[in-house]
Amino acid sequence: MHIVKRRGWEIAESQVTAEHLVVNRRSVLSGAAGLGTIGLGMMAAGGSALAQGASPAAASPGAVARNPKFEAGRALTDEKFATTYNNYYEFGESKNVWREAQKLKQRPWAIQIDGMVKQARTIDIDDLLKQVQVEERVYRHRCVEAWAMTVPWMGFPLSQLVALAEPLSAAKYLVFETAQDKATMKGLASPFYSWPYVEGLAIDEAMNDLAFLSTGLYGKPLQGQNGGPIRLTVPWKYGFKGAKSLARITFTDKRPKTFWEGLQSREYGFWANVNPAVSHPRWSQSRERLLGDDEMVPTQIYNGYGDFVAGLYTDRKSEKLFM
Ligand SMILES: Nc1nc2c(c(=O)[nH]1)N[C@H]1C(S)=C(S)[C@@H](COP(=O)(O)O)O[C@H]1N2
Ligand SMILES: [Mo]
């Protein structure tokens, strides 16, 4: 296919839809069909004062404080782009799934915590939120398709959940599983994919300061399209690692086969750390397109978070760390 030869920033808006063009040509078609409605969607979503960069703490008293440790280094993406241009294959293969994804019922919501833990259990999201310290962090997000955004997440460090889970010392990995709601997630009917969406982290990655469970965005509860009520956010890795709408977190001593790895292991690996020097078979990763003004900017190793995470990989040099 001719598209295969293009580099990331040359791919037309209508074609960047597919994480996996080679596997599934239908993505190209659905992406093209969706394009016409993206603009409308953005208008319907409207803007907000928070999207302009005002901190929620300033906007509404009692809101959570922004952690100053994580500097964005570039302007916040306008909220309307982050909430109307999404990847969420359970709801379809186009970027324009936000209306459908908003139908996901977020309460009641339970998260199963199991595997190699002291005591397996199911915890209600609101009970969980009472046991953690919620804060706001502005993170850069980098999709492997070479688009990027900069957004304020609300949530809590993943290490706090690990502490609550009390993993056994033999546990080496965390497995994250997305909910499967057949009533709203039309994509689950597609035979191309093996659901549920599964992602994973090594336990030392999960304990890293940057690893975050997001429950809000722009000072509001996380909407379905962004992975509400709770999603993984690991900004030094490509966006597909950030599994949405989590239903289950399992501790294990075996590295899981992730959703995209299972589909196309040549293109998507377990570690998936951002690196401008390691091209994806179909996309150069040297630059990225900022949602909003479509400005092209250079991509940074570990998405610019090397000071936090590079040490995780010094003893893993023999692994495919960047794909
Ligand atoms: N369950 C699930 N999680 C997912 C995806 C998905 O299709 N399903 N897409 C991933 C990809 S490729 C990206 S780039 C981010 C996009 O998150 P956003 O839509 O909030 O920007 O979600 C990730 N998490
Ligand atoms: Mo992505």
Coordinates of C-alpha atoms and ligand atoms in Angstrom, one line a residue:
M1 CA 0.0 0.0 0.0
H2 CA 1.3 3.5 -0.9
I3 CA 0.5 4.9 2.5
V4 CA 3.0 2.5 4.1
K5 CA 5.9 4.5 2.6
R6 CA 4.8 7.9 4.0
R7 CA 6.4 9.3 7.0
G8 CA 4.4 10.3 10.0
W9 CA 4.0 14.0 9.4
E10 CA 3.1 13.4 5.7
I11 CA 0.1 11.3 6.5
A12 CA -3.1 13.1 5.8
E13 CA -5.5 13.7 8.6
S14 CA -7.8 11.1 7.1
Q15 CA -5.2 8.5 7.3
V16 CA -3.6 8.9 10.6
T17 CA -6.6 7.0 12.1
A18 CA -5.0 3.7 12.0
E19 CA -2.5 2.4 14.5
H20 CA -2.3 -0.7 12.3
L21 CA -3.0 0.2 8.7
V22 CA -1.3 -2.9 7.4
V23 CA -3.4 -5.2 9.4
N24 CA -6.7 -3.6 8.7
R25 CA -7.4 -1.5 5.6
R26 CA -10.9 -0.6 6.7
S27 CA -9.3 1.9 9.1
V28 CA -8.3 4.1 6.1
L29 CA -11.9 4.2 4.9
S30 CA -13.5 4.8 8.3
G31 CA -10.9 7.5 9.0
A32 CA -11.8 9.3 5.8
A33 CA -15.5 9.1 6.5
G34 CA -15.0 10.5 10.0
L35 CA -12.9 13.5 8.9
G36 CA -15.9 15.6 7.9
T37 CA -17.4 15.5 11.3
I38 CA -14.4 16.3 13.4
G39 CA -14.8 20.0 13.1
L40 CA -18.5 19.9 14.0
G41 CA -17.7 17.8 17.1
M42 CA -15.2 20.3 18.2
M43 CA -17.6 23.1 18.0
A44 CA -20.3 21.2 19.9
A45 CA -17.8 20.5 22.7
G46 CA -17.1 24.2 23.1
G47 CA -14.2 25.7 24.9
S48 CA -13.7 26.5 28.5
A49 CA -11.7 28.9 30.6
L50 CA -9.7 26.0 32.0
A51 CA -8.6 25.0 28.5
Q52 CA -6.9 28.4 28.2
G53 CA -4.4 27.3 30.8
A54 CA -5.9 28.6 34.0
S55 CA -5.4 26.2 36.8
P56 CA -8.5 24.5 38.2
A57 CA -7.3 25.4 41.7
A58 CA -7.6 29.1 40.7
A59 CA -10.9 28.6 38.8
S60 CA -12.7 26.8 41.6
P61 CA -11.9 26.8 45.3
G62 CA -11.3 23.4 46.7
A63 CA -10.2 21.9 43.4
V64 CA -7.0 19.9 43.5
A65 CA -3.6 21.6 43.2
R66 CA -1.4 21.3 40.2
N67 CA 1.9 19.5 41.0
P68 CA 4.7 22.0 39.9
K69 CA 7.2 19.2 39.5
F70 CA 6.0 18.3 36.1
E71 CA 6.7 21.2 33.6
A72 CA 5.0 21.0 30.3
G73 CA 7.5 23.1 28.5
R74 CA 4.9 24.1 25.9
A75 CA 1.4 25.5 25.7
L76 CA -1.6 23.5 26.9
T77 CA -3.6 21.9 24.1
D78 CA -7.1 23.4 23.8
E79 CA -9.5 21.2 25.7
K80 CA -11.8 20.7 22.7
F81 CA -9.1 18.9 20.8
A82 CA -8.2 16.6 23.6
T83 CA -11.8 15.6 24.1
T84 CA -12.9 15.2 20.5
Y85 CA -9.9 13.7 18.8
N86 CA -9.4 10.3 20.4
N87 CA -8.2 6.8 20.0
Y88 CA -10.6 4.3 21.6
Y89 CA -10.9 1.3 19.4
E90 CA -13.6 -0.3 21.5
F91 CA -15.9 2.5 20.2
G92 CA -14.6 2.4 16.7
E93 CA -11.5 3.0 14.6
S94 CA -12.0 6.6 13.8
K95 CA -10.8 9.6 15.8
N96 CA -14.3 10.7 16.1
V97 CA -15.7 8.4 18.8
W98 CA -16.3 11.0 21.5
R99 CA -20.1 11.0 21.3
E100 CA -20.4 7.2 21.4
A101 CA -17.8 6.9 24.2
Q102 CA -19.7 9.4 26.4
K103 CA -22.4 6.8 26.6
L104 CA -20.2 4.5 28.7
K105 CA -21.8 4.2 32.1
Q106 CA -19.2 5.3 34.7
R107 CA -21.1 4.5 37.9
P108 CA -21.1 2.1 39.6
W109 CA -17.6 1.2 38.6
A110 CA -15.5 -1.6 40.1
I111 CA -11.9 -2.4 39.6
Q112 CA -10.7 -5.9 40.2
I113 CA -7.2 -6.2 41.7
D114 CA -5.9 -9.7 41.6
G115 CA -3.0 -12.1 40.8
M116 CA 0.1 -12.0 42.9
V117 CA -1.3 -9.8 45.7
K118 CA -1.8 -10.5 49.4
Q119 CA -5.5 -10.5 49.0
A120 CA -7.4 -10.3 45.7
R121 CA -10.3 -7.9 45.8
T122 CA -12.7 -5.7 43.9
I123 CA -12.7 -2.1 44.8
D124 CA -15.4 0.5 44.0
I125 CA -13.8 3.6 42.3
D126 CA -15.3 6.0 44.8
D127 CA -13.9 4.0 47.7
L128 CA -10.5 3.9 45.9
L129 CA -10.5 7.7 45.5
K130 CA -11.0 8.1 49.2
Q131 CA -7.8 6.2 49.8
V132 CA -5.4 8.2 47.5
Q133 CA -4.2 11.8 47.2
V134 CA -5.6 13.3 44.0
E135 CA -3.5 16.0 42.3
E136 CA -3.2 17.6 38.9
R137 CA -0.3 17.1 36.5
V138 CA 0.3 18.6 33.2
Y139 CA 1.9 16.0 30.9
R140 CA 2.9 15.8 27.3
H141 CA 1.2 12.9 25.4
R142 CA 2.8 11.4 22.4
C143 CA 0.8 9.0 20.1
V144 CA 2.8 6.5 18.0
E145 CA 0.9 8.0 15.0
A146 CA 3.0 11.1 15.6
W147 CA 0.4 13.5 17.0
A148 CA 0.8 15.0 20.4
M149 CA -0.9 17.1 23.0
T150 CA -0.2 18.7 26.4
V151 CA -3.0 18.4 29.0
P152 CA -3.7 18.7 32.7
W153 CA -4.7 15.3 34.1
M154 CA -6.2 14.9 37.6
G155 CA -5.5 11.6 39.4
F156 CA -3.0 9.9 41.6
P157 CA 0.4 8.2 41.4
L158 CA 0.1 4.5 40.4
S159 CA 2.5 3.7 43.2
Q160 CA -0.3 4.5 45.6
L161 CA -2.5 1.8 44.1
V162 CA 0.4 -0.6 44.1
A163 CA 0.8 0.1 47.9
L164 CA -2.9 -0.6 48.5
A165 CA -2.8 -3.8 46.4
E166 CA 0.1 -5.2 48.5
P167 CA 1.8 -7.3 45.8
L168 CA 3.8 -10.4 46.7
S169 CA 7.6 -10.0 46.2
A170 CA 7.5 -12.4 43.3
A171 CA 5.2 -10.0 41.3
K172 CA 7.2 -8.4 38.4
Y173 CA 4.5 -6.9 36.1
L174 CA 1.2 -5.2 36.2
V175 CA -1.5 -6.0 33.7
F176 CA -4.1 -3.4 32.9
E177 CA -7.4 -4.4 31.3
T178 CA -10.0 -2.2 29.8
A179 CA -13.7 -2.7 30.5
Q180 CA -15.8 -4.5 27.9
D181 CA -19.3 -3.0 27.8
K182 CA -21.0 -4.6 24.8
A183 CA -24.0 -2.2 25.1
T184 CA -21.9 0.9 24.2
M185 CA -18.7 -0.4 22.7
K186 CA -19.6 -1.3 19.2
G187 CA -16.0 -2.1 18.3
L188 CA -16.0 -5.2 20.5
A189 CA -17.9 -6.9 17.7
S190 CA -15.0 -6.5 15.4
P191 CA -13.3 -9.9 14.7
F192 CA -10.0 -8.1 13.9
Y193 CA -9.1 -7.6 17.6
S194 CA -8.7 -9.8 20.6
W195 CA -10.4 -8.0 23.4
P196 CA -10.1 -6.9 26.1
Y197 CA -7.5 -4.1 25.5
V198 CA -4.6 -5.2 27.6
E199 CA -1.5 -3.2 28.6
G200 CA 1.3 -3.8 31.0
L201 CA 4.2 -2.3 33.0
A202 CA 7.1 -3.7 34.8
I203 CA 6.6 -3.1 38.5
D204 CA 9.6 -0.7 38.8
E205 CA 8.0 1.3 36.0
A206 CA 4.7 1.3 37.9
M207 CA 6.5 2.6 41.0
N208 CA 8.1 5.5 39.1
D209 CA 7.1 9.0 40.0
L210 CA 5.6 9.7 36.5
A211 CA 3.3 6.7 36.3
F212 CA -0.2 8.0 37.0
L213 CA -3.8 6.9 37.1
S214 CA -5.9 9.7 35.7
T215 CA -9.5 10.3 36.8
G216 CA -9.9 13.8 35.5
L217 CA -8.9 16.2 32.7
Y218 CA -9.0 20.0 32.6
G219 CA -10.4 20.1 36.2
K220 CA -13.4 17.9 35.3
P221 CA -14.1 14.2 35.7
L222 CA -12.6 12.2 32.9
Q223 CA -15.1 11.7 30.1
G224 CA -15.6 8.3 28.4
Q225 CA -13.6 9.2 25.3
N226 CA -10.6 9.9 27.4
G227 CA -10.9 6.7 29.4
G228 CA -13.1 7.6 32.3
P229 CA -13.6 6.9 35.0
I230 CA -9.9 5.8 35.4
R231 CA -7.1 5.3 32.9
L232 CA -3.3 4.7 32.9
T233 CA -1.1 7.7 32.0
V234 CA 2.6 7.0 31.3
P235 CA 3.9 10.0 29.4
W236 CA 7.3 8.7 28.5
K237 CA 5.8 5.9 26.5
Y238 CA 3.7 6.0 23.3
G239 CA 0.0 6.7 24.0
F240 CA -1.2 3.2 23.3
K241 CA 0.3 2.1 26.6
G242 CA -2.3 4.2 28.4
A243 CA -5.1 1.8 28.7
K244 CA -8.5 3.4 29.3
S245 CA -11.5 2.7 31.5
L246 CA -9.7 0.2 33.6
A247 CA -11.7 -2.8 35.0
R248 CA -8.9 -4.9 36.2
I249 CA -5.3 -4.7 37.4
T250 CA -3.4 -8.0 37.8
F251 CA 0.0 -8.5 39.3
T252 CA 2.0 -11.3 37.7
D253 CA 5.5 -12.7 37.3
K254 CA 5.0 -13.1 33.5
R255 CA 5.3 -10.3 31.0
P256 CA 1.8 -10.0 29.4
K257 CA 1.2 -10.0 25.7
T258 CA -0.3 -6.6 25.1
F259 CA -3.2 -5.8 22.8
W260 CA -1.2 -4.2 20.0
E261 CA 1.7 -6.6 20.4
G262 CA -0.8 -9.5 19.8
L263 CA -2.0 -7.8 16.7
Q264 CA 1.3 -6.8 15.1
S265 CA 4.4 -7.6 17.2
R266 CA 6.7 -6.2 14.6
E267 CA 5.3 -2.8 15.1
Y268 CA 4.3 -2.6 18.8
G269 CA 6.4 -3.9 21.6
F270 CA 6.0 -4.1 25.3
W271 CA 8.3 -1.3 26.3
A272 CA 7.2 1.3 23.7
N273 CA 9.3 4.2 25.1
V274 CA 9.3 7.3 22.9
N275 CA 12.5 7.7 20.9
P276 CA 12.8 10.1 17.9
A277 CA 15.7 8.0 16.5
V278 CA 13.8 4.7 16.3
S279 CA 11.3 4.8 13.5
H280 CA 8.1 2.8 13.5
P281 CA 8.0 0.6 10.4
R282 CA 5.4 3.0 8.9
W283 CA 6.1 6.3 10.7
S284 CA 9.2 8.3 11.4
Q285 CA 9.2 9.3 15.0
S286 CA 11.5 12.3 14.7
R287 CA 8.8 14.9 14.8
E288 CA 5.3 15.2 16.1
R289 CA 2.2 17.2 15.3
L290 CA 0.6 19.3 18.1
L291 CA -3.1 19.0 18.2
G292 CA -4.7 22.4 17.6
D293 CA -2.4 24.3 15.4
D294 CA -0.8 21.3 13.8
E295 CA 2.7 22.7 14.5
M296 CA 5.4 20.2 13.9
V297 CA 8.0 20.0 16.8
P298 CA 10.9 17.7 17.4
T299 CA 10.3 14.6 19.4
Q300 CA 12.4 14.0 22.5
I301 CA 13.7 10.7 23.9
Y302 CA 11.4 9.4 26.6
N303 CA 9.1 12.2 25.4
G304 CA 11.4 14.6 27.4
Y305 CA 11.0 12.7 30.7
G306 CA 14.5 11.0 30.6
D307 CA 15.5 12.6 34.0
F308 CA 12.6 10.6 35.6
V309 CA 12.8 7.3 33.7
A310 CA 16.1 6.7 31.9
G311 CA 17.5 4.8 34.9
L312 CA 14.7 2.2 34.6
Y313 CA 16.3 0.9 31.4
T314 CA 20.1 0.9 32.1
D315 CA 19.9 -2.8 32.9
R316 CA 17.5 -3.6 30.1
K317 CA 19.6 -2.5 27.1
S318 CA 19.2 -5.9 25.4
E319 CA 15.4 -5.4 25.2
K320 CA 13.5 -3.6 22.4
L321 CA 13.0 -0.6 24.5
F322 CA 11.7 1.8 21.9
M323 CA 9.1 -0.1 20.0
Ligands
LIG1 N1 -8.9 0.7 25.9 C1 -8.2 1.5 25.1 N2 -7.3 2.3 25.6 C2 -6.5 3.1 24.7 C3 -6.8 3.1 23.3 C4 -7.8 2.2 22.8 O1 -8.1 2.1 21.6 N3 -8.5 1.5 23.7 N4 -6.0 3.9 22.5 C5 -4.7 4.3 23.0 C6 -4.0 5.2 22.2 S1 -3.3 4.7 20.7 C7 -3.8 6.5 22.6 S2 -2.9 7.6 21.7 C8 -4.5 7.1 23.8 C9 -5.3 8.2 23.4 O2 -5.9 8.8 24.5 P1 -6.8 10.1 24.4 O3 -7.9 9.7 23.4 O4 -7.3 10.4 25.7 O5 -6.0 11.2 23.8 O6 -5.3 6.1 24.4 C10 -4.8 4.8 24.4 N5 -5.6 3.9 25.3
MO2 MO -1.9 6.3 20.0

